[in-house]
Amino acid sequence: MSTIRYKNGLLHVEDVGIHSIAQEVRTPFYVFSSGQIQNNFLEVKNAVKSFNGKVFYAMKANSNQAILKLLYDLGAGFDVVSGGEYQRAKAVGCPGSKIVFSGVGKTQDEMKLALESGIRQFNVESFGELHLLNSVAERLGVVAPVAVRINPDVDAETHEKISTGKAENKFGIPLPRVEEFFRVASGLVNINLLGIDLHIGSQITSLQPYEKAFRKVNSFIKNKNMQITRLDLGGGLGVSYNPSEDKPPMVSELTELIARIFGNMGLEIEIEPGRYVVADAGILITSILYRKRGENRDFLVVDAAMNDLVRPAMYSSYHEIIPVCEPSNSELLPYDVVGPVCESSDTFAKKRHLPEFQPNDLMAFKTAGAYSTVMASEYNTRPMVSELLVRGEKWDFIRKSPTIDDIINRDIIPSW
Ligand SMILES: *Cc1c(COP(=O)(O)O)cnc(C)c1O
């Protein structure tokens, strides 16, 4: 059961009522449930035990250090995609031996940082990157541990902007060139090629794409007799944004599939869930500013905007919308829910059937814990949104919104 639910007619995160937070904190703000994050992570951690798997949380989904610390203390390692994320992992005390470095465009500086401070593995995505990594490692007099990210050319059947495993996507080495990659790597003294990595996309709601990709990799390893010790199967497990439509597989179904296909190969198996760990543990709270009658539709203008939660504008994604005060009757009205930013894409929902809302009512966008705060911006000079974390009856800020002065003072006007 979710830790975010109504109690006595009021929306709660664990034992904290959102209405009581809203008396002290200005909307919009995010609230995260540490209990829900913990439940999600432990579910994954327990499910990979059958094949002795290791879990590297893909922190790009939500990289607030309070959340990273919580996960690290539960046994998580981290999947990072930039030097900045690497340093975040370090800042919560994670050793390099529990950090995997992914990403298609690693720079020399990022390679140097990770090689000097410790790294479990680089997931390398091109021949150019392999050569550069070798030369950076050579200069430092070390050997870089590497897995090659392959592109299995399967359709993850997800939104095109978050599909990564098709031949047309920029990610990975095409399977037909992977043997060549191993040959080249074996000639590079400062590279230790340990394994194969793949990540076919995000918000995957069916097991089929996973199964297709895994079978291709399995045949490849067996047919070519690849000498590897590690296999990184990436992340991507979807969550239910719209309960009447999204029916993602359960974690245990995914791990049973992994065990079935790779279980007896003696490989060290890694997975990199991001969204699954945090998505349903966060909500965005906003206030209704205006109720406005348009041509054949009613608008609710709210004080959150696309700069606070960009997913609807960027991926046309759906977030369930609920009132903070549970409605007393079941009557629903069609509304367009829009933010104040000067773009028509600043729309959270169109003709959504919702209970009646009035100005100053509080509204919650559900399943807003992943790819939300990390993508927030200050577009329209709207300050970065505040983030709060709840544990039981306690809540605290985990990031405070800056003041407008803070924002204005960041700009530099040259003396000329
Ligand atoms: C984004 C990403 C993940 C996590 O994806 P989710 O869909 O959030 O689980 C894992 N691995 C890599 C390489 C990624 O880029």
Short mmCIF file of C-alpha atoms and ligand atoms in Angstrom, two decimals:
data_model
loop_
_atom_site.label_atom_id
_atom_site.label_comp_id
_atom_site.label_asym_id
_atom_site.label_seq_id
_atom_site.Cartn_x
_atom_site.Cartn_y
_atom_site.Cartn_z
CA MET A 1 0.00 0.00 0.00
CA SER A 2 1.19 3.49 -0.80
CA THR A 3 2.36 5.69 2.05
CA ILE A 4 0.65 8.61 0.27
CA ARG A 5 -3.10 8.45 0.90
CA TYR A 6 -6.12 10.09 2.46
CA LYS A 7 -6.61 9.87 6.21
CA ASN A 8 -9.79 11.35 7.68
CA GLY A 9 -10.47 13.03 4.35
CA LEU A 10 -7.08 14.76 4.10
CA LEU A 11 -4.12 13.79 1.93
CA HIS A 12 -1.20 12.51 3.98
CA VAL A 13 2.35 11.51 3.22
CA GLU A 14 2.99 8.89 5.90
CA ASP A 15 1.69 10.59 9.09
CA VAL A 16 2.01 14.18 7.89
CA GLY A 17 -1.02 16.03 6.54
CA ILE A 18 -0.27 18.10 3.43
CA HIS A 19 -2.68 20.79 4.65
CA SER A 20 -0.53 21.31 7.74
CA ILE A 21 2.69 21.64 5.70
CA ALA A 22 0.93 24.13 3.43
CA GLN A 23 0.30 26.38 6.42
CA GLU A 24 4.06 26.82 6.74
CA VAL A 25 5.45 26.34 3.23
CA ARG A 26 4.49 28.33 0.18
CA THR A 27 3.22 26.35 -2.80
CA PRO A 28 4.34 24.88 -5.12
CA PHE A 29 6.44 22.30 -3.30
CA TYR A 30 7.35 18.63 -3.63
CA VAL A 31 6.89 16.14 -0.81
CA PHE A 32 8.66 12.78 -0.78
CA SER A 33 7.96 9.77 1.41
CA SER A 34 11.12 8.18 2.77
CA GLY A 35 9.07 5.08 3.69
CA GLN A 36 7.87 4.63 0.11
CA ILE A 37 11.39 5.05 -1.30
CA GLN A 38 12.63 2.50 1.22
CA ASN A 39 9.86 0.01 0.36
CA ASN A 40 10.53 0.35 -3.36
CA PHE A 41 14.27 -0.03 -3.03
CA LEU A 42 14.06 -3.00 -0.67
CA GLU A 43 11.60 -4.69 -3.02
CA VAL A 44 14.22 -4.46 -5.78
CA LYS A 45 17.09 -5.40 -3.51
CA ASN A 46 15.27 -8.51 -2.29
CA ALA A 47 14.14 -9.50 -5.78
CA VAL A 48 17.71 -9.62 -7.15
CA LYS A 49 18.88 -11.89 -4.32
CA SER A 50 17.93 -15.00 -6.31
CA PHE A 51 20.82 -14.29 -8.69
CA ASN A 52 22.95 -12.41 -6.21
CA GLY A 53 22.42 -9.19 -8.18
CA LYS A 54 23.66 -5.73 -7.30
CA VAL A 55 21.47 -2.61 -7.45
CA PHE A 56 22.84 0.71 -8.72
CA TYR A 57 20.20 3.40 -8.32
CA ALA A 58 20.17 5.60 -11.46
CA MET A 59 20.35 8.90 -9.68
CA LYS A 60 19.36 11.03 -12.63
CA ALA A 61 15.76 10.14 -11.68
CA ASN A 62 16.15 12.08 -8.42
CA SER A 63 19.53 13.07 -7.08
CA ASN A 64 18.70 15.03 -3.94
CA GLN A 65 21.37 14.04 -1.42
CA ALA A 66 18.80 13.30 1.29
CA ILE A 67 17.35 10.63 -0.98
CA LEU A 68 20.78 9.36 -2.05
CA LYS A 69 21.83 9.06 1.60
CA LEU A 70 18.67 7.12 2.44
CA LEU A 71 19.32 4.71 -0.44
CA TYR A 72 23.03 4.38 0.25
CA ASP A 73 22.29 3.46 3.87
CA LEU A 74 19.95 0.73 2.57
CA GLY A 75 22.76 -0.74 0.49
CA ALA A 76 22.40 0.97 -2.88
CA GLY A 77 25.25 1.73 -5.23
CA PHE A 78 24.76 4.44 -7.84
CA ASP A 79 24.59 4.73 -11.60
CA VAL A 80 25.83 8.19 -12.59
CA VAL A 81 25.81 9.95 -15.96
CA SER A 82 28.01 12.97 -15.26
CA GLY A 83 30.91 14.15 -13.15
CA GLY A 84 28.41 16.17 -11.14
CA GLU A 85 26.40 13.08 -10.30
CA TYR A 86 29.61 11.24 -9.46
CA GLN A 87 30.43 13.98 -6.95
CA ARG A 88 26.92 13.79 -5.48
CA ALA A 89 27.44 10.07 -4.87
CA LYS A 90 30.76 10.85 -3.20
CA ALA A 91 29.15 13.60 -1.12
CA VAL A 92 26.87 11.10 0.62
CA GLY A 93 29.82 8.85 1.42
CA CYS A 94 29.54 6.33 -1.40
CA PRO A 95 32.91 4.82 -2.37
CA GLY A 96 33.90 4.66 -6.03
CA SER A 97 33.67 0.88 -5.86
CA LYS A 98 29.87 1.26 -5.72
CA ILE A 99 29.56 3.73 -8.60
CA VAL A 100 28.91 2.81 -12.23
CA PHE A 101 29.53 5.57 -14.80
CA SER A 102 27.13 5.58 -17.77
CA GLY A 103 26.48 8.07 -20.54
CA VAL A 104 27.23 8.60 -24.20
CA GLY A 105 29.36 11.75 -23.85
CA LYS A 106 31.84 11.41 -21.00
CA THR A 107 34.54 14.07 -21.02
CA GLN A 108 38.25 13.65 -20.24
CA ASP A 109 37.77 15.57 -17.01
CA GLU A 110 34.99 13.22 -15.94
CA MET A 111 37.12 10.17 -16.74
CA LYS A 112 40.03 11.60 -14.79
CA LEU A 113 37.83 12.43 -11.80
CA ALA A 114 36.43 8.90 -11.61
CA LEU A 115 39.76 7.17 -12.25
CA GLU A 116 41.47 9.20 -9.53
CA SER A 117 38.71 8.89 -6.94
CA GLY A 118 37.65 5.31 -7.71
CA ILE A 119 35.09 3.69 -9.97
CA ARG A 120 33.50 0.26 -10.23
CA GLN A 121 33.06 0.44 -13.98
CA PHE A 122 32.68 2.74 -16.95
CA ASN A 123 29.90 1.74 -19.30
CA VAL A 124 31.58 2.68 -22.58
CA GLU A 125 29.43 3.55 -25.57
CA SER A 126 31.80 4.12 -28.50
CA PHE A 127 35.23 3.25 -29.91
CA GLY A 128 36.23 6.90 -29.51
CA GLU A 129 35.37 6.83 -25.82
CA LEU A 130 37.31 3.59 -25.37
CA HIS A 131 40.48 5.10 -26.85
CA LEU A 132 40.13 8.31 -24.88
CA LEU A 133 39.57 6.41 -21.64
CA ASN A 134 42.66 4.30 -22.36
CA SER A 135 44.82 7.37 -22.83
CA VAL A 136 43.47 9.13 -19.72
CA ALA A 137 44.10 5.94 -17.70
CA GLU A 138 47.58 5.61 -19.19
CA ARG A 139 48.50 9.14 -18.15
CA LEU A 140 47.34 8.37 -14.60
CA GLY A 141 49.09 4.99 -14.60
CA VAL A 142 45.92 3.04 -13.84
CA VAL A 143 43.69 0.48 -15.55
CA ALA A 144 40.08 1.44 -16.26
CA PRO A 145 37.39 -1.19 -15.53
CA VAL A 146 34.95 -1.23 -18.44
CA ALA A 147 31.69 -2.75 -19.63
CA VAL A 148 30.65 -2.17 -23.22
CA ARG A 149 27.18 -0.78 -23.68
CA ILE A 150 25.57 -2.60 -26.53
CA ASN A 151 22.64 -1.48 -28.61
CA PRO A 152 20.50 -4.60 -29.04
CA ASP A 153 18.16 -2.94 -31.58
CA VAL A 154 14.89 -3.66 -29.81
CA ASP A 155 11.90 -1.39 -29.41
CA ALA A 156 11.20 -0.70 -25.75
CA GLU A 157 7.63 0.26 -26.72
CA THR A 158 7.83 3.44 -24.69
CA HIS A 159 7.75 7.17 -25.51
CA GLU A 160 10.17 7.88 -28.39
CA LYS A 161 12.11 10.43 -26.33
CA ILE A 162 12.99 7.83 -23.69
CA SER A 163 13.67 4.86 -25.97
CA THR A 164 17.39 4.05 -26.06
CA GLY A 165 17.81 0.53 -27.43
CA LYS A 166 16.83 0.91 -31.08
CA ALA A 167 19.46 1.00 -33.83
CA GLU A 168 18.47 4.59 -34.62
CA ASN A 169 19.14 5.76 -31.03
CA LYS A 170 22.46 7.35 -30.13
CA PHE A 171 23.25 4.83 -27.40
CA GLY A 172 25.62 1.89 -27.33
CA ILE A 173 27.59 -0.19 -29.83
CA PRO A 174 25.56 -2.14 -32.39
CA LEU A 175 25.68 -5.86 -31.62
CA PRO A 176 27.46 -6.72 -34.91
CA ARG A 177 30.41 -4.53 -33.88
CA VAL A 178 30.80 -5.76 -30.31
CA GLU A 179 33.34 -8.51 -31.14
CA GLU A 180 35.49 -5.90 -32.84
CA PHE A 181 35.15 -3.77 -29.70
CA PHE A 182 36.50 -6.63 -27.59
CA ARG A 183 39.38 -7.13 -30.02
CA VAL A 184 40.30 -3.46 -29.90
CA ALA A 185 40.00 -3.35 -26.11
CA SER A 186 42.28 -6.36 -25.69
CA GLY A 187 45.02 -4.36 -27.39
CA LEU A 188 44.67 -1.44 -24.98
CA VAL A 189 46.89 -1.86 -21.94
CA ASN A 190 44.99 0.51 -19.68
CA ILE A 191 41.55 -1.00 -20.34
CA ASN A 192 40.11 -3.99 -18.53
CA LEU A 193 36.95 -5.02 -20.40
CA LEU A 194 34.93 -6.96 -17.83
CA GLY A 195 31.45 -7.13 -19.19
CA ILE A 196 28.47 -6.14 -21.25
CA ASP A 197 25.92 -3.46 -20.43
CA LEU A 198 22.56 -2.56 -21.90
CA HIS A 199 19.73 -0.16 -21.12
CA ILE A 200 16.93 -0.15 -23.65
CA GLY A 201 14.75 2.70 -22.41
CA SER A 202 12.65 4.09 -19.64
CA GLN A 203 9.04 3.67 -18.47
CA ILE A 204 8.90 0.18 -20.00
CA THR A 205 5.51 -1.34 -19.23
CA SER A 206 5.87 -4.80 -20.77
CA LEU A 207 8.32 -7.64 -20.23
CA GLN A 208 8.55 -8.38 -23.95
CA PRO A 209 11.18 -5.78 -24.91
CA TYR A 210 13.32 -6.90 -21.98
CA GLU A 211 12.96 -10.52 -22.99
CA LYS A 212 13.87 -9.78 -26.62
CA ALA A 213 16.95 -7.80 -25.63
CA PHE A 214 18.07 -10.30 -22.99
CA ARG A 215 17.72 -13.24 -25.40
CA LYS A 216 19.81 -11.43 -28.02
CA VAL A 217 22.53 -10.75 -25.46
CA ASN A 218 22.38 -14.28 -24.12
CA SER A 219 22.78 -15.80 -27.61
CA PHE A 220 25.57 -13.39 -28.39
CA ILE A 221 27.52 -14.31 -25.25
CA LYS A 222 27.03 -18.03 -25.83
CA ASN A 223 27.55 -18.15 -29.60
CA LYS A 224 30.64 -15.99 -29.54
CA ASN A 225 31.92 -17.52 -26.33
CA MET A 226 32.46 -14.07 -24.85
CA GLN A 227 34.77 -14.09 -21.85
CA ILE A 228 33.03 -11.72 -19.46
CA THR A 229 32.36 -11.68 -15.74
CA ARG A 230 29.83 -8.84 -15.48
CA LEU A 231 26.47 -8.11 -17.00
CA ASP A 232 24.71 -4.79 -16.42
CA LEU A 233 21.06 -4.98 -17.48
CA GLY A 234 20.22 -1.28 -16.99
CA GLY A 235 16.99 0.14 -15.63
CA GLY A 236 13.76 1.18 -17.28
CA LEU A 237 11.09 -0.58 -15.28
CA GLY A 238 7.89 1.43 -15.65
CA VAL A 239 5.46 2.65 -13.04
CA SER A 240 1.73 3.24 -13.14
CA TYR A 241 1.10 6.92 -13.84
CA ASN A 242 -2.46 6.27 -14.95
CA PRO A 243 -3.86 3.34 -12.98
CA SER A 244 -6.58 2.68 -15.56
CA GLU A 245 -4.03 2.32 -18.39
CA ASP A 246 -0.50 1.51 -17.21
CA LYS A 247 -0.01 -2.05 -16.06
CA PRO A 248 3.77 -2.39 -15.73
CA PRO A 249 5.26 -5.75 -14.80
CA MET A 250 6.16 -6.34 -11.18
CA VAL A 251 9.79 -6.21 -10.12
CA SER A 252 9.66 -9.91 -9.33
CA GLU A 253 8.51 -10.72 -12.87
CA LEU A 254 11.50 -8.86 -14.27
CA THR A 255 13.94 -10.53 -11.89
CA GLU A 256 12.45 -13.97 -12.62
CA LEU A 257 13.04 -13.29 -16.31
CA ILE A 258 16.64 -12.31 -15.59
CA ALA A 259 17.16 -15.41 -13.47
CA ARG A 260 15.68 -17.60 -16.21
CA ILE A 261 17.84 -16.18 -18.99
CA PHE A 262 21.12 -15.42 -17.22
CA GLY A 263 20.84 -17.22 -13.89
CA ASN A 264 23.25 -20.09 -14.50
CA MET A 265 26.00 -18.30 -16.40
CA GLY A 266 28.15 -17.43 -13.40
CA LEU A 267 27.96 -13.71 -14.17
CA GLU A 268 27.89 -10.86 -11.70
CA ILE A 269 24.57 -9.21 -12.58
CA GLU A 270 23.88 -5.51 -12.05
CA ILE A 271 20.68 -3.53 -12.53
CA GLU A 272 20.12 0.24 -12.59
CA PRO A 273 16.56 1.17 -11.64
CA GLY A 274 15.81 4.88 -11.35
CA ARG A 275 12.17 5.79 -11.86
CA TYR A 276 10.85 2.69 -10.10
CA VAL A 277 12.57 3.60 -6.84
CA VAL A 278 11.29 7.16 -6.51
CA ALA A 279 8.39 7.92 -8.88
CA ASP A 280 5.46 6.97 -6.66
CA ALA A 281 7.19 8.36 -3.56
CA GLY A 282 6.76 12.01 -4.56
CA ILE A 283 3.92 14.46 -5.11
CA LEU A 284 3.88 18.05 -6.29
CA ILE A 285 1.53 20.30 -4.33
CA THR A 286 0.08 23.38 -5.95
CA SER A 287 -2.65 25.93 -5.19
CA ILE A 288 -5.45 26.94 -7.49
CA LEU A 289 -5.03 30.59 -8.49
CA TYR A 290 -7.98 31.05 -10.81
CA ARG A 291 -10.87 29.20 -12.25
CA LYS A 292 -11.38 30.60 -15.67
CA ARG A 293 -14.11 29.92 -18.18
CA GLY A 294 -12.79 29.57 -21.73
CA GLU A 295 -14.51 28.75 -24.99
CA ASN A 296 -16.23 25.41 -24.20
CA ARG A 297 -13.76 24.52 -21.47
CA ASP A 298 -12.89 25.46 -17.89
CA PHE A 299 -9.30 26.26 -16.98
CA LEU A 300 -7.78 25.82 -13.57
CA VAL A 301 -4.76 28.12 -13.40
CA VAL A 302 -2.43 26.73 -10.73
CA ASP A 303 0.74 28.13 -9.16
CA ALA A 304 2.96 25.24 -10.33
CA ALA A 305 4.25 25.37 -13.87
CA MET A 306 6.25 23.51 -16.50
CA ASN A 307 9.46 24.77 -14.91
CA ASP A 308 8.56 22.82 -11.74
CA LEU A 309 7.31 19.66 -13.50
CA VAL A 310 8.20 19.50 -17.18
CA ARG A 311 7.13 15.93 -17.97
CA PRO A 312 3.65 16.78 -19.31
CA ALA A 313 5.09 19.49 -21.59
CA MET A 314 8.12 17.45 -22.67
CA TYR A 315 6.75 13.91 -22.98
CA SER A 316 2.99 14.55 -22.97
CA SER A 317 2.98 12.49 -19.82
CA TYR A 318 0.06 11.89 -17.54
CA HIS A 319 0.04 12.65 -13.83
CA GLU A 320 -2.93 11.77 -11.72
CA ILE A 321 -4.42 14.90 -10.14
CA ILE A 322 -6.19 14.77 -6.79
CA PRO A 323 -7.40 17.35 -4.28
CA VAL A 324 -5.67 17.58 -0.91
CA CYS A 325 -9.12 17.58 0.74
CA GLU A 326 -10.92 14.42 -0.28
CA PRO A 327 -14.07 15.45 -2.17
CA SER A 328 -17.36 14.83 -0.38
CA ASN A 329 -19.27 13.89 -3.54
CA SER A 330 -18.25 11.99 -6.64
CA GLU A 331 -19.29 14.61 -9.20
CA LEU A 332 -16.53 15.27 -11.76
CA LEU A 333 -16.06 18.22 -14.13
CA PRO A 334 -13.76 18.47 -17.15
CA TYR A 335 -10.91 20.92 -16.58
CA ASP A 336 -7.75 22.02 -18.35
CA VAL A 337 -5.11 22.38 -15.65
CA VAL A 338 -2.52 24.98 -16.65
CA GLY A 339 0.40 26.85 -15.13
CA PRO A 340 1.33 30.55 -15.28
CA VAL A 341 4.26 30.25 -17.73
CA CYS A 342 3.88 32.08 -21.02
CA GLU A 343 3.71 29.01 -23.25
CA SER A 344 0.75 26.94 -24.27
CA SER A 345 2.82 23.84 -23.51
CA ASP A 346 2.54 24.83 -19.84
CA THR A 347 -0.46 22.53 -19.54
CA PHE A 348 -0.66 19.68 -17.05
CA ALA A 349 -3.90 18.12 -18.24
CA LYS A 350 -6.59 18.69 -20.85
CA LYS A 351 -10.29 17.99 -20.30
CA ARG A 352 -9.40 15.99 -17.22
CA HIS A 353 -12.41 14.94 -15.16
CA LEU A 354 -11.77 16.23 -11.68
CA PRO A 355 -13.75 17.09 -8.57
CA GLU A 356 -14.72 20.73 -8.28
CA PHE A 357 -11.83 23.07 -7.44
CA GLN A 358 -12.03 26.67 -6.20
CA PRO A 359 -9.28 29.29 -5.88
CA ASN A 360 -6.92 28.59 -2.96
CA ASP A 361 -7.75 24.87 -2.91
CA LEU A 362 -4.71 22.62 -2.80
CA MET A 363 -4.10 20.10 -5.56
CA ALA A 364 -1.59 17.24 -5.78
CA PHE A 365 0.12 15.82 -8.87
CA LYS A 366 0.83 12.20 -8.08
CA THR A 367 3.73 9.96 -9.09
CA ALA A 368 5.97 13.00 -9.35
CA GLY A 369 9.07 11.65 -7.61
CA ALA A 370 11.14 10.81 -10.72
CA TYR A 371 12.45 13.06 -13.51
CA SER A 372 10.68 15.98 -11.86
CA THR A 373 12.76 18.06 -9.43
CA VAL A 374 15.91 17.10 -11.33
CA MET A 375 14.47 18.64 -14.50
CA ALA A 376 13.11 21.75 -12.79
CA SER A 377 14.34 25.14 -13.95
CA GLU A 378 13.93 28.82 -13.22
CA TYR A 379 12.25 29.66 -16.50
CA ASN A 380 10.25 32.89 -16.19
CA THR A 381 12.42 33.70 -13.12
CA ARG A 382 10.34 31.32 -11.08
CA PRO A 383 12.55 30.10 -8.21
CA MET A 384 13.53 26.43 -8.08
CA VAL A 385 10.73 24.57 -6.35
CA SER A 386 11.16 23.51 -2.68
CA GLU A 387 11.60 19.85 -1.79
CA LEU A 388 10.48 18.23 1.48
CA LEU A 389 11.01 14.76 2.89
CA VAL A 390 8.71 12.97 5.34
CA ARG A 391 9.54 10.17 7.75
CA GLY A 392 6.63 9.10 9.95
CA GLU A 393 5.38 12.21 11.72
CA LYS A 394 8.46 14.27 10.81
CA TRP A 395 9.05 16.43 7.78
CA ASP A 396 11.87 18.70 6.76
CA PHE A 397 13.15 20.67 3.82
CA ILE A 398 15.66 18.77 1.72
CA ARG A 399 16.08 21.75 -0.59
CA LYS A 400 14.82 25.28 -0.11
CA SER A 401 13.58 27.50 -2.84
CA PRO A 402 16.02 30.39 -3.38
CA THR A 403 14.83 33.97 -2.94
CA ILE A 404 14.34 36.16 -6.00
CA ASP A 405 17.32 38.19 -4.75
CA ASP A 406 19.47 35.04 -4.81
CA ILE A 407 18.46 34.49 -8.41
CA ILE A 408 18.99 38.09 -9.50
CA ASN A 409 22.39 38.26 -7.81
CA ARG A 410 23.66 35.30 -9.80
CA ASP A 411 23.77 37.31 -13.01
CA ILE A 412 26.91 39.28 -13.78
CA ILE A 413 26.71 42.54 -15.70
CA PRO A 414 30.15 43.21 -17.27
CA SER A 415 31.73 46.53 -16.36
CA TRP A 416 31.94 47.48 -20.05
C1 LIG B 1 18.22 6.61 -17.15
C2 LIG B 1 19.03 5.40 -17.02
C3 LIG B 1 18.67 4.39 -16.12
C4 LIG B 1 17.42 4.46 -15.29
O1 LIG B 1 16.25 4.41 -16.04
P1 LIG B 1 14.85 4.33 -15.31
O2 LIG B 1 13.87 4.26 -16.42
O3 LIG B 1 14.70 5.55 -14.49
O4 LIG B 1 14.86 3.08 -14.48
C5 LIG B 1 19.50 3.30 -16.00
N1 LIG B 1 20.63 3.19 -16.74
C6 LIG B 1 21.00 4.12 -17.62
C7 LIG B 1 22.24 3.95 -18.38
C8 LIG B 1 20.22 5.26 -17.80
O5 LIG B 1 20.60 6.18 -18.68
#
